[in-house]
mmCIF file of C-alpha atoms in Angstrom:
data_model
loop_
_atom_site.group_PDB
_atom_site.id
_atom_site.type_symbol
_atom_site.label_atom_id
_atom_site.label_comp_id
_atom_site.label_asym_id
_atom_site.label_seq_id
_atom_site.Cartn_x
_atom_site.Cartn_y
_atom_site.Cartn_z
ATOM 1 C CA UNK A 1 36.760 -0.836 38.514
ATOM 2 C CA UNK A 2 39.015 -1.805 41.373
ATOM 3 C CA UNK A 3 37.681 -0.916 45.067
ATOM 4 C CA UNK A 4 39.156 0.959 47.736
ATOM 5 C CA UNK A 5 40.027 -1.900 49.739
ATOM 6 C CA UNK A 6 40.400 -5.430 49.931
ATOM 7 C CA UNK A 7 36.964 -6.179 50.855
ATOM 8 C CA UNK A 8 35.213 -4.885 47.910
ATOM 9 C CA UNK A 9 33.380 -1.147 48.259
ATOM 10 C CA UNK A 10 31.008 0.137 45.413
ATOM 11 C CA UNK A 11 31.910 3.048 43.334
ATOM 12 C CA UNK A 12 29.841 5.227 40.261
ATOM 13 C CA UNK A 13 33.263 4.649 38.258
ATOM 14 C CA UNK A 14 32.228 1.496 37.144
ATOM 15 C CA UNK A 15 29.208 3.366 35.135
ATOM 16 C CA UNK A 16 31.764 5.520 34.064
ATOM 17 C CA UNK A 17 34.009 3.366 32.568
ATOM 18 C CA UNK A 18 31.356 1.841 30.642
ATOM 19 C CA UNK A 19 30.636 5.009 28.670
ATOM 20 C CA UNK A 20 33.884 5.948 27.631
ATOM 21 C CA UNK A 21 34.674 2.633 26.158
ATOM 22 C CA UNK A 22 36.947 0.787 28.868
ATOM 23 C CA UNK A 23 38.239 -2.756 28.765
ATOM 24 C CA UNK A 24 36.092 -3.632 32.295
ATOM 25 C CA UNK A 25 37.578 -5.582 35.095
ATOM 26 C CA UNK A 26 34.792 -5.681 37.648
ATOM 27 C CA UNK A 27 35.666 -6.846 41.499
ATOM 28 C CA UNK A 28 34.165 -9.955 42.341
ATOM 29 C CA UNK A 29 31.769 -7.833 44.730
ATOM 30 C CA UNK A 30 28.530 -8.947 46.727
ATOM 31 C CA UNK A 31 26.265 -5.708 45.897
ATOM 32 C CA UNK A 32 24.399 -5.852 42.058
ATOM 33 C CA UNK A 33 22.550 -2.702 40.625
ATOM 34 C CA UNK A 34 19.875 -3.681 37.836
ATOM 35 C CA UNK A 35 21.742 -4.176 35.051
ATOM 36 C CA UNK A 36 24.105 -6.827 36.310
ATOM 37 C CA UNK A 37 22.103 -9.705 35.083
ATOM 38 C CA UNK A 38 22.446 -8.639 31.346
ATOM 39 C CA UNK A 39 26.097 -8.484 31.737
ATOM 40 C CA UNK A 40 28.306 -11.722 30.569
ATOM 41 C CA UNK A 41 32.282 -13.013 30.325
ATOM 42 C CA UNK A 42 31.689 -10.652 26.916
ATOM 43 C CA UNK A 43 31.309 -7.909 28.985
ATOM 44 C CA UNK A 44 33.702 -7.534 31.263
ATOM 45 C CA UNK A 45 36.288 -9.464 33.353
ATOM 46 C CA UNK A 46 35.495 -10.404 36.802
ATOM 47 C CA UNK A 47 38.342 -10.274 39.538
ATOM 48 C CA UNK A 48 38.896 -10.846 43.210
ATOM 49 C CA UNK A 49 41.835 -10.567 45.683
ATOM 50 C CA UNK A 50 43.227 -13.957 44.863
ATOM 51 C CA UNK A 51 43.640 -13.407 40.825
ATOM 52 C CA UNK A 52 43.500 -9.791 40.169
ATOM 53 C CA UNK A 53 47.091 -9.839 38.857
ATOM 54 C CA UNK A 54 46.971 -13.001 36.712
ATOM 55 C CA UNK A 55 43.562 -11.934 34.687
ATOM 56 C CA UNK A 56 44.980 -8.562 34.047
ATOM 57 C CA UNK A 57 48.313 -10.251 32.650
ATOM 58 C CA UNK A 58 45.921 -12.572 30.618
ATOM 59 C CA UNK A 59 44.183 -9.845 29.212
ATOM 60 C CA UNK A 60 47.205 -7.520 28.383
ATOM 61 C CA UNK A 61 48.103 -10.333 25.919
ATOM 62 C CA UNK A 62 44.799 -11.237 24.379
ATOM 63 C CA UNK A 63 44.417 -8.369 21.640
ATOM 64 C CA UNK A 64 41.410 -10.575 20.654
ATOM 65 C CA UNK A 65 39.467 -10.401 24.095
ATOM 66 C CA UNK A 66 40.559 -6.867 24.859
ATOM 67 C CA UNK A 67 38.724 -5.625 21.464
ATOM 68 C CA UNK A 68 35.509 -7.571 22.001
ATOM 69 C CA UNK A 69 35.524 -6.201 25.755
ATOM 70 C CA UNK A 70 35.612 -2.604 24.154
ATOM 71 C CA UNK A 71 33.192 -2.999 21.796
ATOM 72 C CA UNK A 72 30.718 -4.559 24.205
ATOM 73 C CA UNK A 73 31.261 -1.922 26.886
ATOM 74 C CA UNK A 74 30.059 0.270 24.401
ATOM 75 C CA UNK A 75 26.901 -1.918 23.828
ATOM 76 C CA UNK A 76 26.269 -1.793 27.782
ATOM 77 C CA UNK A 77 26.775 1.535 27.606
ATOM 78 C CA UNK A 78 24.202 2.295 24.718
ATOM 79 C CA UNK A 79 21.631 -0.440 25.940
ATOM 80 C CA UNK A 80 21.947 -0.508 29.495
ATOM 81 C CA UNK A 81 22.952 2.834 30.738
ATOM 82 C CA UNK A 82 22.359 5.669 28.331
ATOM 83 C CA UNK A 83 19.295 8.440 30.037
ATOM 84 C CA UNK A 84 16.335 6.838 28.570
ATOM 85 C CA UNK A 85 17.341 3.270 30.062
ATOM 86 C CA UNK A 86 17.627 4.483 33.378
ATOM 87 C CA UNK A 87 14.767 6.717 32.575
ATOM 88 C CA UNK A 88 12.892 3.433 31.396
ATOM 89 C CA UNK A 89 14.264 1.252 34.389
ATOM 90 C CA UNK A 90 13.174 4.074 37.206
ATOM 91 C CA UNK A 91 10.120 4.400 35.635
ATOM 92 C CA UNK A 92 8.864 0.303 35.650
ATOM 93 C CA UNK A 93 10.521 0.297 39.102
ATOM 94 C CA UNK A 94 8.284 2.392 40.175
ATOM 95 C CA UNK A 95 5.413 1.706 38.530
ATOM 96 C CA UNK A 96 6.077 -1.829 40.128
ATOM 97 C CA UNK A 97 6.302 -0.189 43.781
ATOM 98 C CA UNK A 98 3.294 1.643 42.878
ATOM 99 C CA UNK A 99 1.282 -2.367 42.254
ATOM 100 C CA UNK A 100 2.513 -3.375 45.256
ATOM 101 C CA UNK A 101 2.043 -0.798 47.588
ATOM 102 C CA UNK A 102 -1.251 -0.057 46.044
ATOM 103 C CA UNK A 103 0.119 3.845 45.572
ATOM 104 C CA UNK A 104 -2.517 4.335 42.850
ATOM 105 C CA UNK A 105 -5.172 4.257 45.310
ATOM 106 C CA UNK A 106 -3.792 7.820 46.067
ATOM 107 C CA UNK A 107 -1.137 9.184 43.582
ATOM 108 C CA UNK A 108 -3.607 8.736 40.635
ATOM 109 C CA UNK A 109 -6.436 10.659 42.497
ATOM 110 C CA UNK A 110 -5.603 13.966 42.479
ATOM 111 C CA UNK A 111 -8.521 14.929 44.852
ATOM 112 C CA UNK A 112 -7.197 12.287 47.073
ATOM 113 C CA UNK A 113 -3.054 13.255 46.698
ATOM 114 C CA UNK A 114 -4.383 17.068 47.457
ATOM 115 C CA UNK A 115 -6.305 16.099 50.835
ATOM 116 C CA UNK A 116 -2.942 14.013 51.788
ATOM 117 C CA UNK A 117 -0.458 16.604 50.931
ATOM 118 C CA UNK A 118 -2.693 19.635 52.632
ATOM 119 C CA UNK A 119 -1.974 17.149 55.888
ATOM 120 C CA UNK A 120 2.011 17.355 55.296
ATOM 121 C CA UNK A 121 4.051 20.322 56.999
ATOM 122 C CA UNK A 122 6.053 20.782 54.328
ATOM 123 C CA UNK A 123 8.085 23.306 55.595
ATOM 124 C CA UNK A 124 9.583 20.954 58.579
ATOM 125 C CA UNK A 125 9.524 17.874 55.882
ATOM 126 C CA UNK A 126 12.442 19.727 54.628
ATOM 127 C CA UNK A 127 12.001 18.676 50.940
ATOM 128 C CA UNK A 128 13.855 19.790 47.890
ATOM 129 C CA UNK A 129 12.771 19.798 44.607
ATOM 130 C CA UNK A 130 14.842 19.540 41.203
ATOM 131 C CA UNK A 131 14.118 21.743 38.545
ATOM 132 C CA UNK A 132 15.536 20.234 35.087
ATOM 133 C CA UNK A 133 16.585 22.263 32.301
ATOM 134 C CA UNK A 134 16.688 20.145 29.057
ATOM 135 C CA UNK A 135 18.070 23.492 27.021
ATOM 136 C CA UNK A 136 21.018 24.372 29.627
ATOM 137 C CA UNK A 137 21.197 20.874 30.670
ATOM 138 C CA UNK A 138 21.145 22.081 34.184
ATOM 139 C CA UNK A 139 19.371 20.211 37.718
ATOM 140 C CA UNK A 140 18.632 23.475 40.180
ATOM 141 C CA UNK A 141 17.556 22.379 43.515
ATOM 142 C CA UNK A 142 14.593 24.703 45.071
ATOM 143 C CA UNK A 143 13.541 24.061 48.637
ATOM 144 C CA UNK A 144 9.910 23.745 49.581
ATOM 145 C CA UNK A 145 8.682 25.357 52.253
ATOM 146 C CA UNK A 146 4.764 25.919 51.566
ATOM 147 C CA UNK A 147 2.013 23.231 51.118
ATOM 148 C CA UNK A 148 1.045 24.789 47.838
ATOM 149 C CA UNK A 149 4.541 24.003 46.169
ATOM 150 C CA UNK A 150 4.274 20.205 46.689
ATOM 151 C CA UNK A 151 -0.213 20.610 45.471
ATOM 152 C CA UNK A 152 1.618 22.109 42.137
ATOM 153 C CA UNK A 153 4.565 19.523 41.706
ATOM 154 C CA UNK A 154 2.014 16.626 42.486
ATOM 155 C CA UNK A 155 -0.885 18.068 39.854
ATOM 156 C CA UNK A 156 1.223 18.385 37.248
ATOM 157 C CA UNK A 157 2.270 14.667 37.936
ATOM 158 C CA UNK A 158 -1.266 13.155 37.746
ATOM 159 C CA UNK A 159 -1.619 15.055 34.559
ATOM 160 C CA UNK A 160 -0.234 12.326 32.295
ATOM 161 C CA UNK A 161 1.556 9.895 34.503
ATOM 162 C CA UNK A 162 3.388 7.838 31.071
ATOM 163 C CA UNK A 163 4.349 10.824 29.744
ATOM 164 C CA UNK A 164 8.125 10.282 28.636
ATOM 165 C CA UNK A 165 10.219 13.169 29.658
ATOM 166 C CA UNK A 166 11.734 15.128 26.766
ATOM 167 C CA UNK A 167 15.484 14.186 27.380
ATOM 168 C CA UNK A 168 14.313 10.222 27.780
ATOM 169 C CA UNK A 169 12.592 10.662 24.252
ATOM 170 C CA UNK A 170 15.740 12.370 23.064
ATOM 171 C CA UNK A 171 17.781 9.541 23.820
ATOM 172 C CA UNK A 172 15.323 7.017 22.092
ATOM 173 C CA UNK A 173 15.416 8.435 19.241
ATOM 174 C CA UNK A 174 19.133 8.561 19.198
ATOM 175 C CA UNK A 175 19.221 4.658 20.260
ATOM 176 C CA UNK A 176 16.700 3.974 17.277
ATOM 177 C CA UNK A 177 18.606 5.651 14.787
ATOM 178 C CA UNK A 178 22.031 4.454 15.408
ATOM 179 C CA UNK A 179 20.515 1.443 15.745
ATOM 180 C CA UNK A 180 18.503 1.333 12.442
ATOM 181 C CA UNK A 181 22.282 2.425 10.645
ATOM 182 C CA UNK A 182 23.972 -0.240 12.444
ATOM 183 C CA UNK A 183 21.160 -2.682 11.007
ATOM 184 C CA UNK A 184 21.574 -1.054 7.550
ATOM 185 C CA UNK A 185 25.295 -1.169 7.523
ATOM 186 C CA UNK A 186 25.543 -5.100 8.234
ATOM 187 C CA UNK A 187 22.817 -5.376 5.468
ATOM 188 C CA UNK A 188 25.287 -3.917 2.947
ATOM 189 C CA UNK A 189 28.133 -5.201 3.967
#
């Protein structure tokens, strides 16, 4: 996860490469997204302008390191990035905004969130919605352009605000289980 230039840029590939199973080299960079702190020498190797060329000539002849990279990119991948962990870190980010802000006062009061929103002129706000379809795996952007469209996005919110979306849950489930057969297999073996 090289950058575009010699200064360091940021770039999505990174999470990428983490998915697919890479051996990560990660530029030395001064910009961190949440997961950073959970990430180790076991993780990934970390390069910069000055010794780019020697670590990746290291690591071409370490077999050893190269297939404990892999496997733990997989483990970052699994435990760091997979839907329901950014579902899970969005969701205590927020909730943490909402503490500190003191958001509840309004967002959990629906009667209170409807006299704000009948306020807003949505239709110069300029707002778009995402519609998510779990089935077709699909995100369709709407606009909204009357005040009733936000009243209906916002009471379904205050419904059940913990509610875990059904593709987070999904994913949770499939962490668990794989998890629970990992745990089985190292029993047996």
């Amino acid at each position: 996860n090289l950058p575009g230039s010699v200064s360091g840029s940021y770039s999505r590939n990174l999470n990428h490469l983490w998915s697919v199973g890479s051996v990560v080299m990660m530029w030395d960079a001064p910009f961190v997204e949440f997961y950073y702190p959970a990430l180790s020498d076991e993780t990934h190797v970390t390069v910069d302008i000055d010794n780019a060329a020697e670590k990746f000539a290291a690591l071409r002849r370490d077999e050893e390191r190269q297939r404990k990279l892999l496997a733990n990119a997989e483990r970052v991948s699994q435990e760091l990035l997979c839907p329901s962990c950014l579902e899970s870190y969005w969701r205590k980010l927020i909730r943490r905004y909402r503490s500190y802000f003191r958001l509840d006062a309004v967002l959990d009061d629906r009667e209170t969130l409807r006299r704000l929103l009948a306020g807003l002129d949505v239709a110069k706000l300029k707002l778009v919605a995402l519609d998510v379809s779990t089935k077709w795996k699909l995100v369709s952007p709407r606009f909204l352009t009357e005040p009733g469209q936000l009243q209906q996005i916002a009471d379904a919110a205050t419904v059940d605000p913990d509610a875990t979306p059904a593709p987070a849950k999904m994913w949770k489930e499939r962490r668990a289980k794989k998890k629970k057969a990992s745990e089985t297999a190292a029993d047996i073996s």
